[in-house]
XYZ file of N, CA, C and O in Angstrom:
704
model
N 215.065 26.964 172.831
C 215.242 27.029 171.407
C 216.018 25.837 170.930
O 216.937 25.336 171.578
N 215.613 25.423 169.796
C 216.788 24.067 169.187
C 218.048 24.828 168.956
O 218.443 25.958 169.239
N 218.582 23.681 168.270
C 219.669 23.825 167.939
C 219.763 24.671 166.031
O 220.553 25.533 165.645
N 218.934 24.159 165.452
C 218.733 24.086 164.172
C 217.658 25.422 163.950
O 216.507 25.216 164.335
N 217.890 26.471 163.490
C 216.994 27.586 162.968
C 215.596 27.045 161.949
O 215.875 26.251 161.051
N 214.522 27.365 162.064
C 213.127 27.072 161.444
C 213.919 27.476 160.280
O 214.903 28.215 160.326
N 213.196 26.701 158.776
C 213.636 26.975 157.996
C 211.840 27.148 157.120
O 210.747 26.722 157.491
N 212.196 27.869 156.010
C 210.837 28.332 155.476
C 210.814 28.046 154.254
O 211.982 27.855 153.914
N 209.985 27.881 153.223
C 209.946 27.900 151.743
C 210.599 26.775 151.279
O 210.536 25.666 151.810
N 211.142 27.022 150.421
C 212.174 26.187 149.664
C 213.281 25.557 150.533
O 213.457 24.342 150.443
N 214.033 26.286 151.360
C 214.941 25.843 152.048
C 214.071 24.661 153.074
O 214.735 23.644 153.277
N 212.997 24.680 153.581
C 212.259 24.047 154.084
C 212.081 22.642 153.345
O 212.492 21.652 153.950
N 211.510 22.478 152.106
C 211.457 21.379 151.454
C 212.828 20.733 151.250
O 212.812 19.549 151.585
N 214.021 21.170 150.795
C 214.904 21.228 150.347
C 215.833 20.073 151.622
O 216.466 19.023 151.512
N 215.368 21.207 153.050
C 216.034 20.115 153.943
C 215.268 18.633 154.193
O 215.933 17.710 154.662
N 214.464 18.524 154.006
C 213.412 17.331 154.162
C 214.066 16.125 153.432
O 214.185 14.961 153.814
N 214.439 16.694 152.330
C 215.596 15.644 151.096
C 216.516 15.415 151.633
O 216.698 14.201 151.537
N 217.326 15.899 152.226
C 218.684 15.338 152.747
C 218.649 15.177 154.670
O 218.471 15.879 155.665
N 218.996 13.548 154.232
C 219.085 13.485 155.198
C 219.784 14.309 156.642
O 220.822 14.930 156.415
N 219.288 14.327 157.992
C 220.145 14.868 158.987
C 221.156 14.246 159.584
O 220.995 13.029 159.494
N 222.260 14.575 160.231
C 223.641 14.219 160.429
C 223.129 13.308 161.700
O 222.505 13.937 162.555
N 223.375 11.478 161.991
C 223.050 11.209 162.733
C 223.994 10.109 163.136
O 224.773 9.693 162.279
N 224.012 9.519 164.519
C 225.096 8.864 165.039
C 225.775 7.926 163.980
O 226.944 7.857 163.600
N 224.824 7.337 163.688
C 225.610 6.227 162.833
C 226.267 6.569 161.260
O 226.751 5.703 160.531
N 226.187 7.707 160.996
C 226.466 8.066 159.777
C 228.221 7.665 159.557
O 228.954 8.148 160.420
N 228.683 7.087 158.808
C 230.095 7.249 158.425
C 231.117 8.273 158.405
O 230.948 9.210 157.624
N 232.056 8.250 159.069
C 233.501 9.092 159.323
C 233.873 9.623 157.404
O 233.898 9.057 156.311
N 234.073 10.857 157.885
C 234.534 11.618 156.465
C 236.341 10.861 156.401
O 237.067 11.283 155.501
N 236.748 10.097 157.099
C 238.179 10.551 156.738
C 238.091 9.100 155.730
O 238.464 9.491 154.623
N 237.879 8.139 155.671
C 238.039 6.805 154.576
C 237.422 7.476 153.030
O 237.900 7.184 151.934
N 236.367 8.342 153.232
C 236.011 9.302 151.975
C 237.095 10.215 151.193
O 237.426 10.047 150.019
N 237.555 11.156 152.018
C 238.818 12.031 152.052
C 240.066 10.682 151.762
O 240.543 11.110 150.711
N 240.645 9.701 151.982
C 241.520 9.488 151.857
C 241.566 8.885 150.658
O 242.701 8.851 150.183
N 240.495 8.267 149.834
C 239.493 7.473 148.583
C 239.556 8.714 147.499
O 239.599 8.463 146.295
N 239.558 9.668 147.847
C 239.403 11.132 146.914
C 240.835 11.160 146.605
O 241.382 11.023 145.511
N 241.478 11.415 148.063
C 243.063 11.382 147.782
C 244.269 10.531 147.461
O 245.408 10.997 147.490
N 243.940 9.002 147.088
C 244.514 7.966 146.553
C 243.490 8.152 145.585
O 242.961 9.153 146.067
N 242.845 7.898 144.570
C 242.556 8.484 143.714
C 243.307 9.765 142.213
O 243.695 9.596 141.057
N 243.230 10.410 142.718
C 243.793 11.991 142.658
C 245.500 11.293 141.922
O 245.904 11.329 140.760
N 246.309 10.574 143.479
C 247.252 10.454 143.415
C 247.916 9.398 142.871
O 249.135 9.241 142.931
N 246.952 8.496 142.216
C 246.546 7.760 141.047
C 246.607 8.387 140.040
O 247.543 8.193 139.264
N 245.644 9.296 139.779
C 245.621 9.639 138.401
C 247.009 10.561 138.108
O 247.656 10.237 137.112
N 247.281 11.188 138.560
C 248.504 11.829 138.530
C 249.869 11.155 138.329
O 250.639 11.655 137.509
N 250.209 10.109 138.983
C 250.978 8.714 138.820
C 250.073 8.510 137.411
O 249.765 9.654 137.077
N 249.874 8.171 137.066
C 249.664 7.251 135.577
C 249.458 8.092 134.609
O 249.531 7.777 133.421
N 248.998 10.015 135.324
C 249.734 10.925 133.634
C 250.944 10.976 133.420
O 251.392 10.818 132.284
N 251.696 11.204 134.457
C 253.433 11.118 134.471
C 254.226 9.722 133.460
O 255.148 9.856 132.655
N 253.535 8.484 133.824
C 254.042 7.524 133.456
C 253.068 7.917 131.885
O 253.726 8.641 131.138
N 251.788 7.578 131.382
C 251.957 7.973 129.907
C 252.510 8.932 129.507
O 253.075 8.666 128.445
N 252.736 10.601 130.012
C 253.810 11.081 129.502
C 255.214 10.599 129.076
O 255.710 10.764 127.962
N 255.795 9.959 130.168
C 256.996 9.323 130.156
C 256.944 8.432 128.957
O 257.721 8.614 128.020
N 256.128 7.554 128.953
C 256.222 6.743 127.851
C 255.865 7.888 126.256
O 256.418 7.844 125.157
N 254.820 8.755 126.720
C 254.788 9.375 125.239
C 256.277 10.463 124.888
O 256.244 11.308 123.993
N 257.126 10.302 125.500
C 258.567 11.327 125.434
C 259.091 9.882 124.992
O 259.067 9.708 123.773
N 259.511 8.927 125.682
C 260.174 7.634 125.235
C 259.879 7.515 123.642
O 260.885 7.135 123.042
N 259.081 7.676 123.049
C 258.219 7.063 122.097
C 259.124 8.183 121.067
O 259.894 7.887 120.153
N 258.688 9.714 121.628
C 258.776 10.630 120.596
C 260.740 10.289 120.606
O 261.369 10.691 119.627
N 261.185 9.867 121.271
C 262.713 9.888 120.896
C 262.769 8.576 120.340
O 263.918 8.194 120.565
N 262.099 7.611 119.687
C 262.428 6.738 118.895
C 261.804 7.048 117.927
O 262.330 6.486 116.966
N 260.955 7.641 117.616
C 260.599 8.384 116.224
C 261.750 9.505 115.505
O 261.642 9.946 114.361
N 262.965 9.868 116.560
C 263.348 10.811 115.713
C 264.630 9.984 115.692
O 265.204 10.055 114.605
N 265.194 9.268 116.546
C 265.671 8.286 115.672
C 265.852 7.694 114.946
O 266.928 7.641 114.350
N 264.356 6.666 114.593
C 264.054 6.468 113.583
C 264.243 7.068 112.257
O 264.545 6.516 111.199
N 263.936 8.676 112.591
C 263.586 9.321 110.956
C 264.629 9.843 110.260
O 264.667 10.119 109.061
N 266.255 10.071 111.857
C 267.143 10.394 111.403
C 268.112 9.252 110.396
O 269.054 9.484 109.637
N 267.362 7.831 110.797
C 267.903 6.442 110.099
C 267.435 6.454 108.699
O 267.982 6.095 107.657
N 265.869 7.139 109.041
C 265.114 6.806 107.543
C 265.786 7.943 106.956
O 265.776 7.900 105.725
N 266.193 8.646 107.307
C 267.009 9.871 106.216
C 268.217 9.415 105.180
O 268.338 9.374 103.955
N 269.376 8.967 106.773
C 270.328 8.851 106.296
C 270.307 7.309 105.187
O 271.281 7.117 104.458
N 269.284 6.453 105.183
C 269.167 5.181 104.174
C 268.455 5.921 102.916
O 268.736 5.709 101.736
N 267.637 6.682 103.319
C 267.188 7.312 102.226
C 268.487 8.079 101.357
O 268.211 8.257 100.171
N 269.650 8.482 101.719
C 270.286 9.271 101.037
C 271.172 8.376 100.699
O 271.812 8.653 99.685
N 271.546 6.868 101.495
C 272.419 5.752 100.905
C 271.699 5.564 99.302
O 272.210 5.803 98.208
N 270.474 5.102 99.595
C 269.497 4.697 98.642
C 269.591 5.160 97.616
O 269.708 4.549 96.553
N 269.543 6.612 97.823
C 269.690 7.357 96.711
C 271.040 7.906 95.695
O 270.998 8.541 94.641
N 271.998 7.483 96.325
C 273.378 7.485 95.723
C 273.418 6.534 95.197
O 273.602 6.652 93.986
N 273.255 4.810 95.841
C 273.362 4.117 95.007
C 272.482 4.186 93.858
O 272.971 3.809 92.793
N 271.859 4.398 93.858
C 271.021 4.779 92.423
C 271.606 5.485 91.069
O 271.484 5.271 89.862
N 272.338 6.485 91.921
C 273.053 7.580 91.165
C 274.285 6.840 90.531
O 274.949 7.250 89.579
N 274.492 5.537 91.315
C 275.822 5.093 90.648
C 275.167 4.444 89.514
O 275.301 4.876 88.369
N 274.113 2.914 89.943
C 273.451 2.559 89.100
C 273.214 3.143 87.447
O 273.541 2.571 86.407
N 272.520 4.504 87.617
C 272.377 5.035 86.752
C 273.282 5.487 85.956
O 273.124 5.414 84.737
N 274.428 6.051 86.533
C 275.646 6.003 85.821
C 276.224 4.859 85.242
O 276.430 4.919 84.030
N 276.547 3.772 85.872
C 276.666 2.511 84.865
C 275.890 1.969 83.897
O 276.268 1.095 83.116
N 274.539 2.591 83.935
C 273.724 1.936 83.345
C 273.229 2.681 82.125
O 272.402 2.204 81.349
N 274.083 4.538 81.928
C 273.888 4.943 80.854
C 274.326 4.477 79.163
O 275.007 3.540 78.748
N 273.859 5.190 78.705
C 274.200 4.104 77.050
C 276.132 4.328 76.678
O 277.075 3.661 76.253
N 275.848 5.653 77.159
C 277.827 5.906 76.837
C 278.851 5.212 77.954
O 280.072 5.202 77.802
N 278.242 4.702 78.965
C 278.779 4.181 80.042
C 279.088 2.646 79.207
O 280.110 2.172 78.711
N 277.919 2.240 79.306
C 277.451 0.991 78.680
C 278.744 0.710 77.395
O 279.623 -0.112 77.656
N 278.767 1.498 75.947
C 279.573 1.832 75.223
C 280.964 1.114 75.668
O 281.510 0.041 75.411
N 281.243 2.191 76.422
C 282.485 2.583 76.864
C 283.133 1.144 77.762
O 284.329 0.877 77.878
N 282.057 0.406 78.290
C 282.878 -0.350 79.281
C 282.966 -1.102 78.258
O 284.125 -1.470 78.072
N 281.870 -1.674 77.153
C 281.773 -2.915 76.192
C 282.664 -3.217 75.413
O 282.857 -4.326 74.915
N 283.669 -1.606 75.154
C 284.525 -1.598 74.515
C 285.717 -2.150 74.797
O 286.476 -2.723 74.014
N 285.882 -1.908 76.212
C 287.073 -2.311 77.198
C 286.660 -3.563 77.456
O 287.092 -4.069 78.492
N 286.038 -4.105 76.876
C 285.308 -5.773 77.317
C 286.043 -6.617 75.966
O 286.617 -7.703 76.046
N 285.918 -6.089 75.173
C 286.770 -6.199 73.421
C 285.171 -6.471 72.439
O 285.233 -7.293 71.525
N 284.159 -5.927 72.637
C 282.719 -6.166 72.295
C 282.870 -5.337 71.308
O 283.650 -4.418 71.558
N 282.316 -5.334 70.088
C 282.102 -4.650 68.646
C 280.897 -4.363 68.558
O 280.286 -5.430 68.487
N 280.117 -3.406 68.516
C 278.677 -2.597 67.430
C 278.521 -4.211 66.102
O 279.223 -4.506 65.135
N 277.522 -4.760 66.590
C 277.031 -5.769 65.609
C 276.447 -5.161 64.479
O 276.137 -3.987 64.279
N 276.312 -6.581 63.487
C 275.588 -5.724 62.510
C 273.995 -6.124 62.631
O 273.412 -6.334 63.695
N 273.222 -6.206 60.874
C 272.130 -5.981 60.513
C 271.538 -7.559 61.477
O 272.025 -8.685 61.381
N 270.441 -7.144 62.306
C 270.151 -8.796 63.267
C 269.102 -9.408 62.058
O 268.634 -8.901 61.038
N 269.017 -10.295 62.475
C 268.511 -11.487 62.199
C 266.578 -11.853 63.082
O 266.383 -11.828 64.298
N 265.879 -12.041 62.392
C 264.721 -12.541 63.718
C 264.000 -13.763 63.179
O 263.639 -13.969 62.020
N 263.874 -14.465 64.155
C 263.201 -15.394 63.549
C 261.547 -15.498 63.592
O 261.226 -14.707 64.479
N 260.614 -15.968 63.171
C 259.632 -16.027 63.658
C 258.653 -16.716 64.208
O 259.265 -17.459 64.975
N 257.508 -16.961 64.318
C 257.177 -18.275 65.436
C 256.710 -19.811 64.283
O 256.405 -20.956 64.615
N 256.834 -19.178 62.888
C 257.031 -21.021 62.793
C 258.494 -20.772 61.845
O 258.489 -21.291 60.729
N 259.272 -20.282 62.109
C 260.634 -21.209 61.892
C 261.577 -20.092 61.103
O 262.774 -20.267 60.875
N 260.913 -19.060 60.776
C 261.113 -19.001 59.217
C 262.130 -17.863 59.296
O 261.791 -17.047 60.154
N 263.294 -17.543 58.659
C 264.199 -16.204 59.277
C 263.772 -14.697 58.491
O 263.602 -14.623 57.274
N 263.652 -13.670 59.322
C 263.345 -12.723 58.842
C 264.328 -11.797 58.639
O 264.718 -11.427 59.746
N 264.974 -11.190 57.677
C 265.782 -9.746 58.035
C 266.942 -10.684 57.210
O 266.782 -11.773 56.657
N 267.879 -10.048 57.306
C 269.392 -11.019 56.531
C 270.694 -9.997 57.336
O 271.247 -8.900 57.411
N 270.602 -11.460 57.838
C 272.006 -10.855 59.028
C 273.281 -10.506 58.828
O 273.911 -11.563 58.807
N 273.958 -9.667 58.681
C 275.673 -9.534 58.432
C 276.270 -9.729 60.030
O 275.741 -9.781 61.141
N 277.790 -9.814 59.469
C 278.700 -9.563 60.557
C 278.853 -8.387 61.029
O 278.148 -7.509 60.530
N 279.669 -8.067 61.962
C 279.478 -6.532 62.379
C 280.897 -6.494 60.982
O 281.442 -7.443 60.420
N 281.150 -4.715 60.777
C 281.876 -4.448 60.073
C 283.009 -5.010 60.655
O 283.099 -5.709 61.664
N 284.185 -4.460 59.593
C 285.413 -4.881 59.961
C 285.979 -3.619 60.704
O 286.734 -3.710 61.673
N 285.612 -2.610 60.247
C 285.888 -1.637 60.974
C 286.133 -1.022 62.434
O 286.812 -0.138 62.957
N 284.916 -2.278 62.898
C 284.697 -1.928 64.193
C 285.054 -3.197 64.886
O 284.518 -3.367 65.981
N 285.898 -4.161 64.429
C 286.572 -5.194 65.252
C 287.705 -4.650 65.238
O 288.227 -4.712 64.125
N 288.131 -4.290 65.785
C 290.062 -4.095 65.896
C 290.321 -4.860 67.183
O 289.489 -5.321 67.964
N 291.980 -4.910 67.259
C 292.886 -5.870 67.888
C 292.158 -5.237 69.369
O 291.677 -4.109 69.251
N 292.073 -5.780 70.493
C 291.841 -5.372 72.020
C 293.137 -4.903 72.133
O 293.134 -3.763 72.598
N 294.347 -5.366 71.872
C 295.250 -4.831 72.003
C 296.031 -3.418 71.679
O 297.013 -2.977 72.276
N 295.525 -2.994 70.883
C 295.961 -1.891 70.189
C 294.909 -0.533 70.907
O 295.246 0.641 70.749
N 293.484 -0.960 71.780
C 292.939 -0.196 72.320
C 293.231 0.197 73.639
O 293.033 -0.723 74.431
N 293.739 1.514 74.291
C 294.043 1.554 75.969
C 292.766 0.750 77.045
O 291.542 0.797 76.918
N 293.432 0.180 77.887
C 292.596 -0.705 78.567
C 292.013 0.330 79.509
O 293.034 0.532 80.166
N 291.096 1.138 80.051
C 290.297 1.736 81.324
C 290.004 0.854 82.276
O 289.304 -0.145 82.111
N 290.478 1.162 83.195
C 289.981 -0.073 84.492
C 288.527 0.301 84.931
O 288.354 1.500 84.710
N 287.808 -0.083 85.284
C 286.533 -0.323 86.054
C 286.820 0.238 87.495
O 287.879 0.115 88.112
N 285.690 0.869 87.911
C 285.721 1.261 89.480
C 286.441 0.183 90.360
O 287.443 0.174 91.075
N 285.431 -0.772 89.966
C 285.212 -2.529 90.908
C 287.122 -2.796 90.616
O 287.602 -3.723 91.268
N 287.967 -2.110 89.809
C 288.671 -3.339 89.507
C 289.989 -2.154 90.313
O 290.940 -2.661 90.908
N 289.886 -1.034 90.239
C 290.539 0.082 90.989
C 290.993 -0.384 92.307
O 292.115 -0.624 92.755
N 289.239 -0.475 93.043
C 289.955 -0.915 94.212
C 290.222 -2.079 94.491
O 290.807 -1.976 95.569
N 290.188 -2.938 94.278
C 291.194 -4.324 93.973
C 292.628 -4.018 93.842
O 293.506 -4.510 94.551
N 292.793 -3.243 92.969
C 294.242 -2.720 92.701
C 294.856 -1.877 93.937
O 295.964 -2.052 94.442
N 294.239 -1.275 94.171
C 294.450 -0.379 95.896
C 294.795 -1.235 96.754
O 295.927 -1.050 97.200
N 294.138 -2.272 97.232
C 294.170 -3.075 98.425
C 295.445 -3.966 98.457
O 296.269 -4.197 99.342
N 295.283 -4.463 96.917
C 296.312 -5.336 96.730
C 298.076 -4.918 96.601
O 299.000 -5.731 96.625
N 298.206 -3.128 96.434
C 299.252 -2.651 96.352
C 300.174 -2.833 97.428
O 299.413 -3.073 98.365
N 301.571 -2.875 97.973
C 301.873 -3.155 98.830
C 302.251 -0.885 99.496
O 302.373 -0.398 100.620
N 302.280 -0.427 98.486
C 302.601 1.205 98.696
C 300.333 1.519 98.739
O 299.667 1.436 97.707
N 299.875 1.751 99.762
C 298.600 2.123 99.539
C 298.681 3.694 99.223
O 297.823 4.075 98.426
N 299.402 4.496 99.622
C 299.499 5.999 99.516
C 299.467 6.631 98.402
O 299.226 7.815 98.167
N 299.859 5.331 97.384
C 299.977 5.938 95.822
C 298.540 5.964 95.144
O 297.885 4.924 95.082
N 298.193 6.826 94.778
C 296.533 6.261 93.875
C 297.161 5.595 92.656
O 298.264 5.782 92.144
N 296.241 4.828 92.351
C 295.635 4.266 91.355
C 295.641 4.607 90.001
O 294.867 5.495 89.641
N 296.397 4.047 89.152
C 296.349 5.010 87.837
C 295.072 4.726 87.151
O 294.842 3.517 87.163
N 294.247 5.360 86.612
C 292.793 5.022 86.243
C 293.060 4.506 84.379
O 292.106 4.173 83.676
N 294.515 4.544 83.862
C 293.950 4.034 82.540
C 295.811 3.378 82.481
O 296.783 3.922 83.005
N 295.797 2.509 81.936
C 296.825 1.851 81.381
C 297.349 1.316 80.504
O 296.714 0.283 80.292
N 298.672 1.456 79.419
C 298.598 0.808 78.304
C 298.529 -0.605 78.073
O 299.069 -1.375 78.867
N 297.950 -0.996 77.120
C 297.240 -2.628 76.844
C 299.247 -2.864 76.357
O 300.073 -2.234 75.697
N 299.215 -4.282 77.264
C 300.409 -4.632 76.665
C 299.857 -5.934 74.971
O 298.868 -6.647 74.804
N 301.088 -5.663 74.092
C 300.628 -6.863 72.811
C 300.122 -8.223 73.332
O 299.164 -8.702 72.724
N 300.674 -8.973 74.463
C 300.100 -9.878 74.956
C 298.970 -9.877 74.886
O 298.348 -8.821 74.773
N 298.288 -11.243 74.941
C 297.229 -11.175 75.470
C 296.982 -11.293 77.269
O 297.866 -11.615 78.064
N 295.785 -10.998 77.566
C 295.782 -10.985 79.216
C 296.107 -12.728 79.853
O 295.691 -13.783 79.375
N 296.972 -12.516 81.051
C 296.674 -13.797 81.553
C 295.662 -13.849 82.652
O 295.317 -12.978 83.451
N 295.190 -15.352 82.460
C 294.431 -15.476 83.836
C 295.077 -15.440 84.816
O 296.189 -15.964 84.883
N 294.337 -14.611 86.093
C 294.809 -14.475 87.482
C 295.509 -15.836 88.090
O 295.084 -16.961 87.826
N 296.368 -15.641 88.734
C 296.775 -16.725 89.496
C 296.883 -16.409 91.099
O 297.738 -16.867 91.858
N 295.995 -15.671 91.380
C 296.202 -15.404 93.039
C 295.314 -16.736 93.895
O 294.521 -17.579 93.478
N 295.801 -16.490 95.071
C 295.302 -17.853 95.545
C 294.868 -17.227 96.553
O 295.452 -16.191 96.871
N 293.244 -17.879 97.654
C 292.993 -17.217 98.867
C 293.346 -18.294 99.567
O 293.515 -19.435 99.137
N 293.492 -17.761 101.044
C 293.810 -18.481 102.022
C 292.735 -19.494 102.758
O 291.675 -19.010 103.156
N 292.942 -20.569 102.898
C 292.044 -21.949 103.157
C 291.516 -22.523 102.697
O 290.684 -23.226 103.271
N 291.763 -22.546 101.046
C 291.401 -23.260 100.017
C 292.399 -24.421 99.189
O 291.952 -25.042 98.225
């Protein structure tokens, strides 16, 4: 008897297709080890794009915790902006500037000619700078802070205008 059982039907044709196992055929183990460097390849290089996709996701939340906190700088300064930049703000500092409510304007037009008839501002609304309390400015507060030699004391935020008029500063910086 062979070695190999008669085969019938389908299984019959079936073996005819594939070849039979014969001396010279190639060793399974360079196959097997090609499967298994492979394998241990792909596995090495999901680890490492994982790694890099975790790297990644912690500079995104970095990032967004930066884009937050500029976003909320951003948005304060704005808030100051807008506060200086309201009309009673506006008012209020122009006043402390020694600036008067003008009167009726004047326009001219594009060949020459004046339109409107201009007054002075009233008299009413020029008075002495002196006779008005001076309000300091944020900007000018802390100037006053830094420059105090007692820092512990705040800042008085309004002060009486002396009759003088103001003098110019005479402070001097260093290396000039």
């Amino acid at each position: 008897m062979s070695s190999r059982p008669e085969l019938r039907g389908r299984a019959a044709r079936l073996a005819r297709l594939i070849p039979a196992a014969s001396p010279g055929q190639a060793a399974r183990t360079p196959f097997v080890l090609l499967v298994v460097l492979l394998l241990g390849g792909g596995l090495i290089g999901l680890l490492v794009l994982n790694s890099a996709l975790s790297e990644g996701s912690f500079k995104l939340d970095d990032l967004q915790k930066e884009t937050k906190s500029l976003t909320d700088e951003q948005q304060a300064l704005q808030r100051d902006i807008d506060a200086y930049s309201a009309p009673d703000a506006l008012q209020r500092r122009a006043r402390e500037l020694g600036m008067v409510p003008g009167g009726d304007p004047a326009f001219l037009g594009s060949d020459g000619t004046v339109k409107g008839v201009p007054s002075p501002a009233p008299a009413a609304a020029r008075q002495d700078p002196a006779s008005t309390p001076l309000v300091l400015a944020p900007e000018a507060l802390t100037t006053l802070v830094s420059s105090s030699p007692t820092a512990s004391a705040p800042a008085p935020t309004t002060a009486a205008a002396t009759p003088s008029t103001p003098q110019p500063s005479t402070t001097t910086t260093p290396g000039r």
